[in-house]
Tab-separated table of C-alpha atoms and ligand atoms in Angstrom:
chain	number	residue	atom	x	y	z
G	9	MET	CA	53.657	-42.308	-16.563
G	10	GLU	CA	51.429	-45.029	-15.479
G	11	SER	CA	47.877	-45.816	-15.189
G	12	PHE	CA	45.519	-47.907	-13.244
G	13	VAL	CA	43.445	-50.552	-15.332
G	14	ILE	CA	40.433	-51.436	-13.329
G	15	GLU	CA	37.835	-54.136	-13.768
G	16	GLY	CA	35.063	-52.891	-11.924
G	17	GLY	CA	32.265	-55.061	-10.395
G	18	ALA	CA	34.106	-57.064	-7.552
G	19	ARG	CA	33.013	-57.110	-4.103
G	20	LEU	CA	35.650	-56.103	-1.773
G	21	SER	CA	36.130	-58.658	1.013
G	22	GLY	CA	38.852	-59.753	3.743
G	23	ALA	CA	41.136	-57.586	5.715
G	24	VAL	CA	43.433	-54.649	4.821
G	25	GLY	CA	45.957	-52.734	7.140
G	26	VAL	CA	46.356	-49.013	7.133
G	27	HIS	CA	50.042	-47.570	6.831
G	28	GLY	CA	51.432	-44.279	8.680
G	29	ALA	CA	49.763	-40.932	8.183
G	30	LYS	CA	51.835	-39.021	5.344
G	31	ASN	CA	50.406	-35.749	6.904
G	32	ALA	CA	52.088	-36.676	10.406
G	33	ALA	CA	55.268	-38.198	9.074
G	34	LEU	CA	56.246	-35.001	7.162
G	35	PRO	CA	56.041	-32.344	9.436
G	36	ILE	CA	57.891	-34.848	12.178
G	37	MET	CA	60.590	-35.495	9.485
G	38	ALA	CA	61.173	-31.619	9.264
G	39	ALA	CA	61.006	-31.549	13.016
G	40	THR	CA	64.085	-33.833	13.223
G	41	LEU	CA	66.205	-30.757	12.091
G	42	LEU	CA	65.519	-29.026	15.222
G	43	THR	CA	68.640	-30.574	16.921
G	44	GLY	CA	71.337	-32.703	15.482
G	45	GLY	CA	71.472	-36.734	16.036
G	46	THR	CA	70.094	-39.836	15.348
G	47	TYR	CA	66.230	-40.617	15.300
G	48	VAL	CA	64.385	-43.741	14.400
G	49	LEU	CA	60.878	-43.102	12.953
G	50	GLU	CA	58.624	-46.072	12.446
G	51	ASN	CA	55.283	-46.754	10.761
G	52	VAL	CA	56.646	-44.308	8.034
G	53	PRO	CA	54.804	-44.831	4.428
G	54	ASP	CA	56.935	-45.402	1.546
G	55	LEU	CA	55.312	-42.842	-0.571
G	56	LEU	CA	56.488	-40.203	-3.143
G	57	ASP	CA	56.008	-37.154	-0.845
G	58	ILE	CA	57.979	-39.016	1.575
G	59	ARG	CA	60.652	-39.587	-0.665
G	60	THR	CA	60.646	-36.118	-1.728
G	61	MET	CA	61.024	-35.226	1.728
G	62	ILE	CA	63.996	-37.566	2.132
G	63	ASP	CA	65.547	-36.155	-0.811
G	64	ILE	CA	65.228	-32.530	0.744
G	65	LEU	CA	67.072	-33.636	4.023
G	66	ALA	CA	69.626	-35.258	1.904
G	67	ALA	CA	70.414	-32.076	-0.003
G	68	LEU	CA	70.563	-30.358	3.447
G	69	GLY	CA	73.255	-32.782	4.429
G	70	VAL	CA	71.276	-34.972	6.301
G	71	GLN	CA	71.345	-38.920	6.384
G	72	VAL	CA	68.601	-40.760	5.848
G	73	ARG	CA	68.319	-44.417	5.631
G	74	ARG	CA	64.909	-46.422	5.077
G	75	GLN	CA	64.599	-50.135	6.512
G	76	GLY	CA	61.102	-51.399	5.596
G	77	GLU	CA	58.758	-48.957	7.423
G	78	ARG	CA	61.265	-47.440	9.762
G	79	LEU	CA	63.500	-44.286	9.078
G	80	PHE	CA	67.027	-43.760	10.526
G	81	ILE	CA	67.764	-39.942	10.068
G	82	ASP	CA	70.977	-38.429	11.486
G	83	THR	CA	70.624	-34.511	11.289
G	84	SER	CA	73.936	-34.083	13.013
G	85	THR	CA	75.277	-33.794	9.589
G	86	LEU	CA	73.509	-30.820	8.580
G	87	SER	CA	75.488	-28.700	6.119
G	88	SER	CA	72.933	-26.329	4.196
G	89	ASN	CA	69.871	-24.393	5.235
G	90	VAL	CA	69.258	-23.448	1.283
G	91	VAL	CA	66.327	-25.932	0.472
G	92	PRO	CA	66.996	-26.600	-3.548
G	93	GLU	CA	64.283	-24.821	-5.545
G	94	LEU	CA	63.302	-28.063	-7.518
G	95	LEU	CA	62.517	-30.030	-4.783
G	96	MET	CA	60.658	-27.160	-3.073
G	97	SER	CA	58.549	-27.113	-5.712
G	98	GLN	CA	57.338	-30.616	-5.632
G	99	MET	CA	55.534	-30.601	-2.635
G	100	ARG	CA	53.649	-28.369	-0.471
G	101	SER	CA	54.812	-29.844	2.725
G	102	SER	CA	58.609	-28.490	1.828
G	103	ILE	CA	57.297	-25.284	3.844
G	104	PHE	CA	57.477	-27.146	6.884
G	105	LEU	CA	61.371	-26.923	6.780
G	106	MET	CA	61.061	-22.906	7.301
G	107	GLY	CA	59.988	-23.122	11.080
G	108	PRO	CA	62.938	-25.957	12.013
G	109	LEU	CA	65.736	-24.518	9.920
G	110	VAL	CA	65.606	-21.106	10.910
G	111	ALA	CA	64.934	-22.390	14.635
G	112	ARG	CA	68.499	-24.241	14.352
G	113	THR	CA	70.466	-22.054	11.977
G	114	GLY	CA	69.190	-18.680	12.272
G	115	GLU	CA	68.710	-18.554	8.623
G	116	ALA	CA	66.570	-20.499	5.816
G	117	VAL	CA	66.157	-19.904	1.941
G	118	LEU	CA	63.040	-21.632	0.345
G	119	GLY	CA	61.284	-21.256	-2.909
G	120	TYR	CA	57.837	-21.340	-3.120
G	121	PRO	CA	56.309	-24.830	-2.380
G	122	GLY	CA	54.294	-26.803	-4.887
G	123	GLY	CA	51.759	-29.460	-4.040
G	124	CYS	CA	48.414	-30.720	-5.512
G	125	ALA	CA	46.618	-28.467	-7.717
G	126	ILE	CA	43.534	-27.867	-5.598
G	127	GLY	CA	42.966	-24.240	-5.769
G	128	SER	CA	45.070	-21.403	-4.352
G	129	ARG	CA	47.101	-22.570	-1.284
G	130	PRO	CA	48.902	-19.244	-0.142
G	131	ILE	CA	51.523	-19.140	2.691
G	132	ASP	CA	50.590	-15.798	4.507
G	133	LEU	CA	49.846	-17.299	7.780
G	134	HIS	CA	53.053	-19.393	7.887
G	135	ILE	CA	55.015	-16.274	7.304
G	136	GLU	CA	53.133	-13.757	9.450
G	137	GLY	CA	53.207	-16.455	12.187
G	138	LEU	CA	57.141	-16.701	11.977
G	139	GLN	CA	57.219	-12.844	11.757
G	140	LYS	CA	55.589	-12.754	14.879
G	141	LEU	CA	58.434	-14.901	16.506
G	142	ASN	CA	60.696	-12.218	15.472
G	143	VAL	CA	61.807	-13.778	12.179
G	144	ASN	CA	62.716	-11.332	9.151
G	145	ILE	CA	61.185	-12.705	5.920
G	146	HIS	CA	62.060	-11.103	2.575
G	147	GLU	CA	60.571	-12.457	-0.395
G	148	TYR	CA	61.871	-11.593	-3.770
G	149	GLY	CA	61.884	-13.139	-7.222
G	150	GLY	CA	60.371	-16.552	-6.241
G	151	THR	CA	62.625	-17.049	-3.319
G	152	ILE	CA	61.855	-16.449	0.702
G	153	LEU	CA	64.862	-15.454	2.856
G	154	CYS	CA	64.288	-16.112	6.464
G	155	ARG	CA	66.798	-14.722	9.466
G	156	ALA	CA	66.158	-14.826	13.108
G	157	PRO	CA	69.124	-13.998	15.001
G	158	LYS	CA	67.038	-14.684	18.189
G	159	LEU	CA	63.533	-16.187	18.086
G	160	LYS	CA	60.974	-14.614	20.336
G	161	GLY	CA	57.772	-16.222	21.826
G	162	SER	CA	54.682	-14.419	21.293
G	163	THR	CA	50.938	-14.765	20.498
G	164	ILE	CA	49.537	-15.561	17.255
G	165	VAL	CA	45.927	-15.526	16.097
G	166	LEU	CA	45.625	-17.439	13.098
G	167	ASP	CA	42.819	-15.862	10.840
G	168	TYR	CA	42.051	-19.457	9.930
G	169	PRO	CA	42.853	-22.670	11.417
G	170	SER	CA	45.658	-23.920	8.855
G	171	VAL	CA	47.125	-27.038	9.674
G	172	GLY	CA	50.618	-26.449	7.985
G	173	ALA	CA	50.833	-22.887	9.601
G	174	THR	CA	49.962	-24.312	13.340
G	175	GLU	CA	52.433	-26.704	12.682
G	176	ASN	CA	55.437	-24.592	11.582
G	177	ILE	CA	54.807	-22.174	13.989
G	178	MET	CA	55.037	-24.889	17.088
G	179	MET	CA	58.380	-25.984	15.414
G	180	ALA	CA	59.875	-22.753	15.447
G	181	ALA	CA	58.601	-22.045	18.670
G	182	VAL	CA	59.932	-24.837	20.771
G	183	LEU	CA	63.673	-23.178	20.882
G	184	ALA	CA	62.264	-19.516	21.020
G	185	GLU	CA	62.789	-17.311	23.901
G	186	GLY	CA	59.571	-17.439	26.207
G	187	THR	CA	56.042	-18.672	25.717
G	188	THR	CA	54.336	-18.805	22.383
G	189	ARG	CA	50.615	-18.973	22.112
G	190	ILE	CA	48.593	-20.221	18.995
G	191	VAL	CA	44.766	-18.771	19.065
G	192	ASN	CA	42.629	-20.832	16.591
G	193	ALA	CA	45.133	-23.392	15.828
G	194	ALA	CA	44.291	-26.421	13.668
G	195	ARG	CA	43.172	-29.373	15.604
G	196	GLU	CA	44.304	-32.107	13.365
G	197	PRO	CA	45.145	-35.394	14.808
G	198	GLU	CA	48.620	-34.804	13.034
G	199	ILE	CA	49.057	-31.565	15.140
G	200	GLN	CA	48.517	-33.799	18.210
G	201	ASP	CA	51.380	-36.185	16.715
G	202	LEU	CA	53.649	-33.388	16.182
G	203	GLU	CA	53.087	-32.266	19.810
G	204	ARG	CA	53.954	-35.844	21.263
G	205	PHE	CA	56.904	-35.906	18.842
G	206	LEU	CA	58.388	-32.362	20.191
G	207	ASN	CA	57.782	-33.024	23.890
G	208	ALA	CA	59.780	-36.387	23.350
G	209	MET	CA	62.492	-34.248	22.242
G	210	GLY	CA	62.146	-32.092	25.325
G	211	ALA	CA	60.061	-29.542	24.037
G	212	ARG	CA	57.237	-27.841	26.100
G	213	VAL	CA	53.867	-28.171	24.148
G	214	ARG	CA	50.478	-28.467	25.416
G	215	GLY	CA	46.997	-27.791	23.991
G	216	ALA	CA	47.325	-29.874	20.525
G	217	GLY	CA	43.627	-30.861	19.482
G	218	THR	CA	42.286	-27.844	21.029
G	219	HIS	CA	42.285	-24.428	19.344
G	220	ALA	CA	44.654	-23.075	21.751
G	221	ILE	CA	48.277	-24.627	21.704
G	222	VAL	CA	50.838	-23.213	24.202
G	223	ILE	CA	54.719	-23.602	23.826
G	224	GLU	CA	57.382	-22.509	26.225
G	225	GLY	CA	60.618	-22.475	24.717
G	226	VAL	CA	63.284	-24.489	25.807
G	227	GLY	CA	67.094	-23.953	25.640
G	228	ALA	CA	68.040	-27.291	23.886
G	229	LEU	CA	66.235	-30.181	22.558
G	230	HIS	CA	67.405	-34.099	22.061
G	231	PRO	CA	66.946	-36.347	19.509
G	232	VAL	CA	64.163	-39.254	19.808
G	233	GLU	CA	65.340	-42.711	19.825
G	234	ARG	CA	62.130	-44.198	18.584
G	235	TYR	CA	59.153	-42.572	17.348
G	236	ARG	CA	56.029	-44.561	15.917
G	237	ILE	CA	53.762	-42.386	13.458
G	238	ILE	CA	50.049	-42.426	13.914
G	239	PRO	CA	47.894	-44.490	11.048
G	240	ASP	CA	46.684	-42.711	8.075
G	241	ARG	CA	43.010	-41.726	8.855
G	242	ILE	CA	42.561	-40.661	4.910
G	243	VAL	CA	43.650	-44.075	3.691
G	244	ALA	CA	41.338	-45.844	6.192
G	245	GLY	CA	38.555	-43.421	5.145
G	246	THR	CA	39.138	-44.311	1.669
G	247	TYR	CA	39.330	-48.098	1.902
G	248	LEU	CA	36.132	-47.553	4.278
G	249	ALA	CA	33.991	-45.905	1.300
G	250	ALA	CA	35.546	-48.121	-1.284
G	251	ALA	CA	34.297	-51.128	0.795
G	252	ALA	CA	30.837	-49.583	1.395
G	253	MET	CA	30.593	-48.715	-2.596
G	254	THR	CA	31.374	-52.119	-3.536
G	255	GLU	CA	28.802	-53.714	-1.218
G	256	GLY	CA	32.068	-55.332	0.524
G	257	ASP	CA	32.636	-56.770	3.692
G	258	VAL	CA	36.363	-55.456	4.746
G	259	TRP	CA	38.002	-55.381	8.173
G	260	ILE	CA	40.205	-52.209	8.000
G	261	GLU	CA	43.204	-52.830	10.527
G	262	ASN	CA	45.368	-50.397	12.126
G	263	VAL	CA	43.461	-47.522	12.390
G	264	ILE	CA	42.670	-44.997	15.372
G	265	PRO	CA	38.747	-44.794	14.921
G	266	GLU	CA	38.292	-41.343	16.792
G	267	HIS	CA	40.132	-39.737	14.161
G	268	LEU	CA	37.917	-41.065	11.876
G	269	GLU	CA	34.342	-40.018	13.594
G	270	ALA	CA	32.872	-37.792	10.916
G	271	VAL	CA	33.696	-40.386	7.897
G	272	ILE	CA	32.237	-42.930	9.926
G	273	ASP	CA	29.290	-41.314	10.611
G	274	VAL	CA	28.468	-39.960	7.043
G	275	VAL	CA	29.073	-43.284	5.626
G	276	HIS	CA	27.019	-45.206	8.525
G	277	LYS	CA	23.860	-42.766	7.691
G	278	THR	CA	23.847	-43.933	4.176
G	279	GLY	CA	23.044	-47.005	5.591
G	280	ALA	CA	26.376	-49.098	5.664
G	281	ARG	CA	27.136	-51.330	8.603
G	282	ILE	CA	30.180	-50.058	10.585
G	283	ASP	CA	31.249	-51.835	13.555
G	284	VAL	CA	34.052	-50.073	15.622
G	285	TYR	CA	36.631	-51.907	17.610
G	286	ALA	CA	39.753	-50.410	19.445
G	287	ASP	CA	41.898	-50.311	16.360
G	288	ARG	CA	39.907	-51.759	13.632
G	289	LEU	CA	36.570	-51.146	11.909
G	290	HIS	CA	34.406	-54.099	10.053
G	291	VAL	CA	32.341	-52.319	7.147
G	292	LYS	CA	29.507	-54.302	5.457
G	293	GLY	CA	28.128	-52.223	2.506
G	294	VAL	CA	24.380	-52.464	1.379
G	295	ARG	CA	22.585	-51.704	-1.886
G	296	PRO	CA	20.985	-49.486	-2.292
G	297	TYR	CA	22.410	-47.109	0.054
G	298	ARG	CA	21.064	-43.510	0.890
G	299	ALA	CA	22.101	-39.944	-0.180
G	300	VAL	CA	23.391	-37.352	2.061
G	301	HIS	CA	21.129	-34.254	2.337
G	302	LYS	CA	23.939	-31.624	3.072
G	303	LEU	CA	27.310	-32.307	3.990
G	304	SER	CA	30.064	-29.698	4.557
G	305	THR	CA	34.082	-30.119	4.617
G	306	SER	CA	35.435	-28.187	7.740
G	307	PRO	CA	38.611	-28.353	9.409
G	308	HIS	CA	39.207	-31.364	12.258
G	309	PRO	CA	36.929	-32.392	13.719
G	310	GLY	CA	34.499	-31.727	10.725
G	311	PHE	CA	34.349	-34.023	7.712
G	312	PRO	CA	37.660	-33.720	5.912
G	313	THR	CA	38.487	-32.064	2.649
G	314	ASP	CA	41.040	-34.880	1.972
G	315	MET	CA	38.058	-37.468	1.887
G	316	GLN	CA	35.548	-35.172	-0.105
G	317	PRO	CA	36.424	-36.455	-3.497
G	318	GLN	CA	36.025	-40.053	-2.432
G	319	LEU	CA	32.711	-38.966	-0.596
G	320	VAL	CA	31.406	-37.560	-3.896
G	321	ALA	CA	32.271	-40.746	-5.760
G	322	TYR	CA	30.359	-42.783	-3.417
G	323	LEU	CA	27.487	-40.529	-3.248
G	324	THR	CA	27.147	-41.057	-7.240
G	325	MET	CA	25.676	-44.337	-6.472
G	326	ALA	CA	23.421	-43.466	-3.269
G	327	GLU	CA	19.772	-43.147	-3.931
G	328	GLY	CA	18.581	-39.643	-3.886
G	329	THR	CA	20.014	-36.388	-3.831
G	330	SER	CA	23.232	-35.530	-1.977
G	331	VAL	CA	24.789	-31.910	-1.707
G	332	VAL	CA	28.191	-31.678	-0.466
G	333	MET	CA	30.035	-28.268	0.026
G	334	GLU	CA	33.639	-27.793	-0.092
G	335	THR	CA	34.556	-25.115	2.420
G	336	VAL	CA	38.612	-25.547	2.699
G	337	PHE	CA	40.037	-25.309	-0.595
G	338	ASP	CA	38.434	-23.384	-3.751
G	339	GLY	CA	39.520	-25.335	-6.646
G	340	ARG	CA	38.936	-28.987	-5.591
G	341	PHE	CA	36.545	-30.337	-8.138
G	342	ARG	CA	38.706	-31.560	-10.612
G	343	HIS	CA	37.407	-35.127	-10.128
G	344	ILE	CA	33.914	-34.235	-10.979
G	345	PRO	CA	34.118	-34.134	-14.944
G	346	GLU	CA	35.878	-37.598	-14.682
G	347	LEU	CA	33.161	-38.837	-12.748
G	348	VAL	CA	30.496	-37.517	-14.844
G	349	LYS	CA	32.227	-39.237	-17.709
G	350	MET	CA	31.807	-42.453	-16.094
G	351	GLY	CA	27.780	-41.463	-15.729
G	352	ALA	CA	27.616	-39.863	-12.374
G	353	ASN	CA	25.034	-37.176	-12.547
G	354	ILE	CA	26.518	-34.284	-10.847
G	355	VAL	CA	26.499	-30.565	-10.962
G	356	VAL	CA	28.731	-27.939	-9.558
G	357	ASP	CA	27.693	-24.497	-8.349
G	358	TYR	CA	30.707	-22.682	-7.141
G	359	HIS	CA	31.788	-24.615	-3.763
G	360	THR	CA	28.828	-26.792	-3.676
G	361	VAL	CA	27.994	-30.074	-5.924
G	362	VAL	CA	24.581	-31.378	-5.954
G	363	ILE	CA	24.704	-35.373	-7.035
G	364	ARG	CA	21.586	-37.091	-8.229
G	365	GLY	CA	21.903	-40.792	-7.619
G	366	PRO	CA	21.641	-43.606	-7.884
G	367	ALA	CA	24.219	-43.476	-11.369
G	368	ARG	CA	24.865	-46.831	-13.064
G	369	LEU	CA	28.602	-45.731	-13.504
G	370	VAL	CA	30.497	-47.419	-16.399
G	371	GLY	CA	34.265	-47.757	-17.223
G	372	ALA	CA	35.746	-44.964	-19.010
G	373	ARG	CA	39.212	-43.653	-19.419
G	374	VAL	CA	39.590	-40.989	-16.993
G	375	LYS	CA	42.523	-38.613	-15.692
G	376	ALA	CA	43.732	-38.091	-11.832
G	377	THR	CA	44.527	-34.631	-11.427
G	378	ASP	CA	45.759	-34.701	-7.863
G	379	LEU	CA	45.921	-36.921	-4.896
G	380	ARG	CA	42.460	-37.421	-3.342
G	381	ALA	CA	40.904	-37.005	-6.962
G	382	GLY	CA	42.827	-39.932	-8.361
G	383	ALA	CA	41.696	-41.996	-5.237
G	384	SER	CA	38.029	-41.076	-6.091
G	385	LEU	CA	38.527	-42.337	-9.594
G	386	VAL	CA	39.867	-45.414	-8.426
G	387	MET	CA	36.972	-45.924	-6.218
G	388	ALA	CA	34.463	-45.187	-8.956
G	389	GLY	CA	36.379	-47.858	-10.975
G	390	LEU	CA	35.910	-50.589	-8.587
G	391	ALA	CA	32.110	-50.029	-8.387
G	392	ALA	CA	31.567	-49.368	-12.269
G	393	GLU	CA	30.799	-51.836	-14.970
G	394	GLY	CA	33.640	-52.565	-17.318
G	395	MET	CA	36.806	-51.254	-17.618
G	396	THR	CA	38.154	-48.053	-15.989
G	397	ILE	CA	41.637	-46.426	-16.851
G	398	VAL	CA	42.659	-43.791	-14.372
G	399	ASP	CA	45.699	-41.969	-15.993
G	400	GLY	CA	48.524	-40.338	-13.631
G	401	ALA	CA	48.863	-43.018	-11.043
G	402	HIS	CA	51.724	-41.028	-9.673
G	403	HIS	CA	49.248	-38.634	-7.996
G	404	VAL	CA	47.713	-41.382	-6.003
G	405	ASP	CA	50.966	-42.652	-5.146
G	406	ARG	CA	51.751	-39.485	-3.356
G	407	GLY	CA	49.667	-40.523	-0.683
G	408	TYR	CA	48.515	-44.342	-0.985
G	409	SER	CA	51.443	-46.719	-0.915
G	410	ASP	CA	50.822	-49.601	-3.208
G	411	LEU	CA	47.243	-49.196	-3.640
G	412	GLU	CA	46.709	-51.647	-6.181
G	413	THR	CA	48.303	-54.643	-3.968
G	414	ALA	CA	46.063	-53.368	-1.194
G	415	LEU	CA	43.097	-53.330	-2.966
G	416	CYS	CA	43.861	-56.748	-4.897
G	417	GLY	CA	44.448	-58.776	-1.506
G	418	LEU	CA	40.753	-57.578	-1.079
G	419	GLY	CA	39.494	-59.071	-4.420
G	420	ALA	CA	39.659	-56.040	-6.418
G	421	ARG	CA	40.897	-56.333	-10.318
G	422	ILE	CA	43.247	-53.688	-10.662
G	423	GLU	CA	46.544	-53.454	-11.944
G	424	ARG	CA	49.275	-50.472	-12.887
G	425	VAL	CA	50.395	-50.231	-16.318
G	426	PRO	CA	52.771	-47.926	-18.001
G	427	MET	CA	50.823	-45.438	-20.084
G	428	LYS	CA	53.174	-45.903	-23.097
G	429	THR	CA	51.810	-49.709	-23.290
G	430	LEU	CA	48.063	-48.522	-23.054
G	431	LEU	CA	49.018	-45.843	-25.927
G	432	ALA	CA	50.273	-48.458	-28.103
G	433	GLN	CA	46.757	-50.450	-27.912
T	26	UD1	C1	46.960	-29.988	5.296
T	26	UD1	C2	47.136	-31.407	4.654
T	26	UD1	C3	46.293	-31.337	3.612
T	26	UD1	C4	44.689	-31.327	3.978
T	26	UD1	C5	44.703	-29.723	4.679
T	26	UD1	C6	43.452	-29.419	5.024
T	26	UD1	C7	49.496	-31.713	5.076
T	26	UD1	C8	50.585	-32.414	4.510
T	26	UD1	N1	48.494	-31.661	4.192
T	26	UD1	O1	47.229	-29.001	4.198
T	26	UD1	O2	46.483	-32.907	2.909
T	26	UD1	O3	44.062	-31.144	2.782
T	26	UD1	O4	46.018	-29.973	5.540
T	26	UD1	O5	42.906	-30.159	5.905
T	26	UD1	O6	49.319	-31.769	6.475
T	26	UD1	N2	45.637	-21.082	3.768
T	26	UD1	C9	45.989	-19.640	3.767
T	26	UD1	N3	46.966	-19.359	4.095
T	26	UD1	C10	48.065	-19.665	4.652
T	26	UD1	C11	47.720	-21.212	4.824
T	26	UD1	C12	46.837	-21.915	4.423
T	26	UD1	O7	45.245	-18.724	3.163
T	26	UD1	O8	49.267	-19.561	4.769
T	26	UD1	C13	44.436	-21.536	3.356
T	26	UD1	C14	44.596	-22.415	2.091
T	26	UD1	O9	44.588	-21.832	1.258
T	26	UD1	C15	43.334	-23.238	2.275
T	26	UD1	C16	43.214	-23.643	4.231
T	26	UD1	O10	43.705	-22.308	4.739
T	26	UD1	O11	42.242	-22.997	1.931
T	26	UD1	C17	43.658	-24.840	4.594
T	26	UD1	O12	44.867	-24.793	4.548
T	26	UD1	P1	45.883	-25.640	5.223
T	26	UD1	O13	45.012	-26.174	6.669
T	26	UD1	O14	46.882	-24.907	5.702
T	26	UD1	O15	46.265	-26.878	4.579
T	26	UD1	P2	47.512	-27.784	4.413
T	26	UD1	O16	48.246	-27.735	5.842
T	26	UD1	O17	48.400	-27.255	3.296
């Protein structure tokens, strides 16, 4: 177990590059199972979740080799469709394997997925969607058994535009007989990236980025020799908020600005100066900055739930009262008591937080309970007076590759320390 030790107060400055998107890379890695062959994926970040997906693919007989930010994946050696329970429980994205495995082998055996502790995260929409494609699914004793002698296209209306369910259904439908329509599909940029990848494999998918995705099933697919994953919009958004919060002056490079519109808009409204270029952003923080009267997380193109904890950290130091509603996940406020320990004035009322600022944040020992909560505490530590210790660095490692090195490059004083060392002091 490791912790981040942060000496707050440095104004971030300089340039930082954004790595590939975890949430795009994970389903695309799963999609390589759809047909045997050698794939080269570029811009794949070296993160804990990606390593778990590599371990799962390896356990299924797939050969995966990393060279820098490239992954070489050979799925011709696939020898199993049983996903080991232990690996399954480590990451929610393991559920993506259901669609491709059943499409390729006619069967899949999985456990229930794990992942961040951010409220209840059922998989009913995944299961109902695949059932509509003619997959028989039985659940018993924590195991999900899927069988599909023949996948058949269908119209699937999602009750909620779930990102993962949309992706799972897309991956199964590409090899189904006939046409599949996903109504009320999620519109996230990662879904568009998956569509591009599937089409590069010979699939016929259109409509990603809208609420209606149409997939015409094809008889066969082929591997993709080279595919570049999109940049991570949440990592970019985290740097943006951290730069603004520390009154910094930072260039954020390798971004797709359209993917960040909602985040840019909110931080800009607080008073920060943000210049947008083709593939980079220039952020200049100001003090004091303003509160946001009302903000609600919602599916894309709304404000992303994955930026809510970082935005709440940012707003603790804004002048005035901010109100933030979390509408996507029901238990995503575990960063709040930790921010309060650092001096933030925040009250939680069911799905809403009321933040009164500006708070004078002071260093404290706090605990990351999930990935984005961890990022928000690191941000608060950067802006706080004195030393902050954020325990649970492994949560942050699930989504940020070598965060401390990137932040040190911007002048932050942050280091990673084994928790044992800290306990001995
Ligand atoms: C993905 C992202 C995650 C992000 C989330 C919302 C990946 C790997 N992860 O997660 O970082 O926070 O989108 O943008 O891409 N739901 C159901 N039944 C289901 C599926 C989902 O009720 O079968 C609910 C969830 O509990 C949640 C909401 O739908 O309240 C959104 O979940 P979903 O869009 O599926 O998120 P994930 O795909 O898990």
